[in-house]
Amino acid sequence: MLVTRPVVRQFKPRYVAEIAAHVRAGGHAVVWDSETRARLVFPPPKKGDETDLALWSLLDLGKSHWTTIERGLLRGLGTSPVPRDCLEIVRHRAERDSIHEGALRTMDLDCLACGACCRDNEVILEERDVERIVKGGRPELVQPPFAKTKNGKIELLLLPNRDCQHLGADNKCGIYALRPDACSEFPMGSEPCLFSREEELKLVDGAA
């Protein structure tokens, strides 16, 4: 499946025209205010779109909130400070994408040839997930040995090798029709997707 994702570039603040051009063309910008302070600039996430790649770029940094720039050449674009413990993450994104031209990158992804996101990932079951699973006739899936309750949340349990218990040898999901929203909404080509591919399969979409 062909997926188009934003290309990440890094800039110094004075290159505001270049930042604006890159982001308005669909890319993401890491703007370094100093060696220890950076902010992301990105097309504002689309309201109600849980698979928006800008939103997932933030979620990958442990963030879900952003502000809209109100003045200047960047007016109307989204922005958010990068947490200090995530500076190396955004630097890596830009270095990875340094070999790609333009603001957008089209990738050919095949989930059945990958399965990286089904390995070593925390999956929390929301109330609607539990309801769907129970109504689907598989109530055992929300209890040990398939799941556990942690801090009031139900979390899927992984195998000792950190794979999801429901991941088949063919990379197909054994509970596909009942799978949690966290799985069905996980977008191909998002930063968490790219990170999982790097960590689990050593597949880097760009400069290694």
Short mmCIF file of C-alpha atoms in Angstrom, two decimals, residues 5 7 9 96-102 104-105 205-207:
data_model
loop_
_atom_site.label_atom_id
_atom_site.label_comp_id
_atom_site.label_asym_id
_atom_site.label_seq_id
_atom_site.Cartn_x
_atom_site.Cartn_y
_atom_site.Cartn_z
CA ARG A 5 4.20 10.82 5.01
CA VAL A 7 9.50 14.66 5.57
CA ARG A 9 13.67 18.93 8.30
CA ARG A 96 16.88 10.03 8.79
CA ASP A 97 14.95 12.16 6.29
CA SER A 98 17.97 14.18 5.14
CA ILE A 99 18.32 12.00 2.03
CA HIS A 100 14.72 12.57 0.92
CA GLU A 101 13.86 15.46 -1.37
CA GLY A 102 10.78 17.63 -1.00
CA LEU A 104 6.51 14.55 1.34
CA ARG A 105 7.74 10.99 1.05
CA ASP A 205 13.38 4.68 5.76
CA GLY A 206 16.22 7.08 5.08
CA ALA A 207 19.74 7.64 6.32
#
